[in-house]
Amino acid sequence: MQYPIAGYIHAFNKSDVTLNAFSITENADKVDALSIEKVGDDWYLNVTPKLHANGTIRVQWTVKQTVAGNELVSNTGTFAVHIWAVNDAPEIISVDTAPLSSVARAEQTQLTVVVEDIDHAFSERRMTATASDDTVIPPSNISIVPGVNEYVYLLYFTPVADTVDNGNVSNTLFLSDGVLVDTSVLSLSVVSTNIPTDVVYSNLL
């Protein structure tokens, strides 16, 4: 980012002005690089913020006016720059899909989901999930709870008991920071459990 600062040194004949010193006096940890350059008679502040930084930085500089080798006057000024954060989308990093190798009806499956969101606190994030066939995995049979830290979620789902044939179902995860959303689709094959045949006795006599 480049900012003209000539207006802050208008009291001088700009062709006679040289930069004596400059420094960041507030939030220097938010800046990767800083320079002040003179182009013609105009001065510019060049700022490169650090990745994901936000806040206000203040720069102080001293300039002096020299004529015929004699320093006539010097002055110190400050310049404030506000750095606005850019909202990066949250990201679903990984899902432990090993449990998907055998998903049985009427049995709960747990998956560990790891996410990343550098801009938002845990309280601002939401993770939800839906099944492609809610006759096999209805919404009431899906739950998501916090894991071991703010970047881990535990996804639980339970296919209903054997009412239809086996089939392929997908679960779609949604991770939102309130503005941007990341998704991940998990494919699974639901296997019927072995339900014993009921034997009905009747009096044949």
Short mmCIF file of C-alpha atoms in Angstrom, two decimals:
data_model
loop_
_atom_site.label_atom_id
_atom_site.label_comp_id
_atom_site.label_asym_id
_atom_site.label_seq_id
_atom_site.Cartn_x
_atom_site.Cartn_y
_atom_site.Cartn_z
CA MET A 1 0.00 0.00 0.00
CA GLN A 2 1.29 3.47 -0.87
CA TYR A 3 0.11 6.70 0.73
CA PRO A 4 1.07 10.25 -0.34
CA ILE A 5 2.23 12.33 2.63
CA ALA A 6 3.28 15.53 0.86
CA GLY A 7 0.41 17.39 2.50
CA TYR A 8 1.99 16.82 5.92
CA ILE A 9 5.16 18.70 4.98
CA HIS A 10 3.62 21.53 2.99
CA ALA A 11 5.35 24.13 5.16
CA PHE A 12 8.63 23.42 3.41
CA ASN A 13 9.87 24.13 -0.06
CA LYS A 14 9.64 20.46 -1.00
CA SER A 15 12.65 20.51 -3.28
CA ASP A 16 14.82 21.37 -0.25
CA VAL A 17 13.37 18.74 2.08
CA THR A 18 15.14 15.52 2.99
CA LEU A 19 14.04 12.68 5.23
CA ASN A 20 16.04 12.52 8.41
CA ALA A 21 14.49 9.55 10.27
CA PHE A 22 11.28 7.54 10.55
CA SER A 23 9.92 4.79 12.77
CA ILE A 24 6.72 2.94 13.65
CA THR A 25 5.48 4.10 17.03
CA GLU A 26 2.37 1.87 17.30
CA ASN A 27 1.70 -1.75 16.29
CA ALA A 28 5.03 -2.35 14.58
CA ASP A 29 4.34 -6.10 14.88
CA LYS A 30 1.62 -5.74 12.23
CA VAL A 31 4.06 -4.58 9.53
CA ASP A 32 6.37 -6.64 7.34
CA ALA A 33 7.99 -3.69 5.55
CA LEU A 34 7.87 0.10 5.71
CA SER A 35 9.58 2.76 3.65
CA ILE A 36 9.22 6.44 2.81
CA GLU A 37 10.32 7.52 -0.62
CA LYS A 38 10.54 10.81 -2.48
CA VAL A 39 9.36 10.87 -6.09
CA GLY A 40 10.06 14.27 -7.60
CA ASP A 41 8.81 16.74 -5.03
CA ASP A 42 6.30 14.31 -3.53
CA TRP A 43 6.72 11.93 -0.61
CA TYR A 44 5.09 8.51 -0.24
CA LEU A 45 4.70 6.09 2.63
CA ASN A 46 4.94 2.45 1.53
CA VAL A 47 3.45 -0.10 3.92
CA THR A 48 3.35 -3.91 3.61
CA PRO A 49 1.15 -5.34 6.39
CA LYS A 50 1.75 -8.81 7.74
CA LEU A 51 -0.58 -11.54 6.59
CA HIS A 52 -3.96 -11.38 8.36
CA ALA A 53 -2.98 -8.28 10.35
CA ASN A 54 -5.55 -5.63 11.19
CA GLY A 55 -5.53 -2.47 13.25
CA THR A 56 -3.96 1.00 13.16
CA ILE A 57 -0.25 1.67 12.79
CA ARG A 58 1.35 5.05 13.41
CA VAL A 59 4.50 6.24 11.71
CA GLN A 60 6.65 9.10 12.97
CA TRP A 61 9.19 10.80 10.79
CA THR A 62 11.51 13.80 10.93
CA VAL A 63 12.31 15.93 7.90
CA LYS A 64 14.68 18.84 7.54
CA GLN A 65 15.14 21.69 5.11
CA THR A 66 18.67 22.51 4.06
CA VAL A 67 19.74 25.47 1.96
CA ALA A 68 23.37 25.95 0.86
CA GLY A 69 24.47 23.31 3.34
CA ASN A 70 22.76 24.98 6.25
CA GLU A 71 19.88 23.27 8.06
CA LEU A 72 17.22 25.91 8.36
CA VAL A 73 14.44 24.03 10.06
CA SER A 74 13.31 20.50 10.88
CA ASN A 75 9.97 19.09 11.84
CA THR A 76 8.48 15.86 13.13
CA GLY A 77 5.12 14.50 12.07
CA THR A 78 2.99 11.36 12.41
CA PHE A 79 0.88 9.43 9.97
CA ALA A 80 -1.80 6.85 10.85
CA VAL A 81 -2.74 3.95 8.60
CA HIS A 82 -5.60 1.57 9.34
CA ILE A 83 -5.17 -2.00 8.11
CA TRP A 84 -8.43 -3.80 7.41
CA ALA A 85 -8.59 -7.56 7.82
CA VAL A 86 -9.57 -9.65 4.80
CA ASN A 87 -12.02 -12.43 5.55
CA ASP A 88 -10.49 -15.74 4.53
CA ALA A 89 -12.89 -18.61 4.04
CA PRO A 90 -12.93 -21.31 6.72
CA GLU A 91 -11.60 -24.65 5.52
CA ILE A 92 -12.35 -28.27 6.27
CA ILE A 93 -8.82 -29.68 6.44
CA SER A 94 -9.44 -33.37 6.98
CA VAL A 95 -12.05 -35.95 7.90
CA ASP A 96 -11.23 -39.30 9.45
CA THR A 97 -13.05 -41.50 6.93
CA ALA A 98 -11.83 -44.86 8.27
CA PRO A 99 -15.15 -45.52 10.06
CA LEU A 100 -16.97 -45.17 6.72
CA SER A 101 -15.60 -48.53 5.59
CA SER A 102 -18.39 -50.23 7.53
CA VAL A 103 -21.55 -48.27 8.30
CA ALA A 104 -24.38 -50.37 9.64
CA ARG A 105 -27.99 -49.46 10.04
CA ALA A 106 -29.14 -48.57 13.54
CA GLU A 107 -25.51 -48.18 14.65
CA GLN A 108 -23.91 -44.80 15.41
CA THR A 109 -20.79 -43.78 13.50
CA GLN A 110 -18.34 -41.12 14.72
CA LEU A 111 -16.09 -39.08 12.42
CA THR A 112 -13.39 -36.61 13.50
CA VAL A 113 -13.33 -33.41 11.43
CA VAL A 114 -10.37 -30.97 11.51
CA VAL A 115 -10.91 -27.40 10.31
CA GLU A 116 -9.00 -24.14 9.97
CA ASP A 117 -10.25 -20.59 10.29
CA ILE A 118 -7.61 -17.95 10.93
CA ASP A 119 -10.04 -15.02 11.07
CA HIS A 120 -12.74 -16.09 13.48
CA ALA A 121 -13.05 -17.42 16.98
CA PHE A 122 -14.65 -20.79 17.67
CA SER A 123 -17.85 -19.08 18.86
CA GLU A 124 -18.32 -17.47 15.42
CA ARG A 125 -18.05 -20.71 13.45
CA ARG A 126 -20.84 -23.13 12.64
CA MET A 127 -20.63 -26.67 11.28
CA THR A 128 -23.70 -28.49 10.00
CA ALA A 129 -24.31 -31.65 8.00
CA THR A 130 -27.03 -33.11 5.81
CA ALA A 131 -27.56 -36.53 4.23
CA SER A 132 -28.44 -37.03 0.59
CA ASP A 133 -31.20 -39.46 1.59
CA ASP A 134 -32.93 -38.51 4.80
CA THR A 135 -34.98 -41.70 4.77
CA VAL A 136 -31.70 -43.50 5.55
CA ILE A 137 -30.06 -40.83 7.75
CA PRO A 138 -32.68 -38.30 8.89
CA PRO A 139 -31.61 -34.90 10.27
CA SER A 140 -32.55 -35.99 13.78
CA ASN A 141 -29.93 -38.75 13.53
CA ILE A 142 -27.06 -36.32 12.79
CA SER A 143 -25.24 -34.36 15.49
CA ILE A 144 -22.01 -32.35 15.69
CA VAL A 145 -20.20 -31.52 18.92
CA PRO A 146 -16.88 -29.76 19.74
CA GLY A 147 -13.75 -31.93 19.80
CA VAL A 148 -10.50 -31.71 21.73
CA ASN A 149 -9.87 -28.10 20.65
CA GLU A 150 -11.49 -25.28 18.68
CA TYR A 151 -10.35 -26.75 15.35
CA VAL A 152 -11.82 -30.21 15.85
CA TYR A 153 -15.44 -31.35 15.58
CA LEU A 154 -17.01 -34.76 16.15
CA LEU A 155 -19.69 -35.77 13.67
CA TYR A 156 -22.16 -38.48 14.73
CA PHE A 157 -24.78 -40.07 12.50
CA THR A 158 -26.99 -43.14 12.74
CA PRO A 159 -28.72 -44.76 9.76
CA VAL A 160 -32.25 -45.91 10.53
CA ALA A 161 -33.03 -49.58 11.10
CA ASP A 162 -33.58 -51.93 8.16
CA THR A 163 -36.60 -50.60 6.39
CA VAL A 164 -35.19 -50.39 2.86
CA ASP A 165 -32.47 -52.10 0.88
CA ASN A 166 -28.81 -51.21 1.27
CA GLY A 167 -27.67 -48.16 -0.61
CA ASN A 168 -25.11 -45.44 -1.17
CA VAL A 169 -25.60 -42.23 0.80
CA SER A 170 -23.53 -39.07 1.07
CA ASN A 171 -23.16 -36.70 3.98
CA THR A 172 -22.32 -33.09 3.15
CA LEU A 173 -20.49 -31.02 5.77
CA PHE A 174 -20.90 -27.24 5.84
CA LEU A 175 -18.41 -25.02 7.71
CA SER A 176 -19.39 -21.34 7.93
CA ASP A 177 -17.86 -18.25 9.50
CA GLY A 178 -21.11 -16.35 9.01
CA VAL A 179 -20.13 -15.06 5.57
CA LEU A 180 -18.10 -17.68 3.70
CA VAL A 181 -18.72 -21.43 3.59
CA ASP A 182 -16.60 -24.50 2.87
CA THR A 183 -18.13 -27.90 2.10
CA SER A 184 -16.98 -31.50 2.07
CA VAL A 185 -18.93 -34.50 0.73
CA LEU A 186 -18.50 -37.90 2.38
CA SER A 187 -19.69 -40.96 0.49
CA LEU A 188 -20.70 -44.11 2.35
CA SER A 189 -22.47 -47.38 1.77
CA VAL A 190 -24.96 -48.39 4.42
CA VAL A 191 -24.97 -52.11 5.21
CA SER A 192 -28.01 -53.90 6.56
CA THR A 193 -27.71 -55.49 9.94
CA ASN A 194 -28.71 -59.10 10.33
CA ILE A 195 -32.19 -59.08 11.84
CA PRO A 196 -33.30 -62.52 13.08
CA THR A 197 -36.43 -63.95 11.50
CA ASP A 198 -39.37 -64.03 13.85
CA VAL A 199 -40.85 -67.51 14.37
CA VAL A 200 -44.60 -67.48 14.90
CA TYR A 201 -46.14 -70.50 16.58
CA SER A 202 -49.67 -71.56 15.87
CA ASN A 203 -51.85 -74.31 17.15
CA LEU A 204 -52.13 -76.77 14.25
CA LEU A 205 -54.47 -79.10 16.08
#
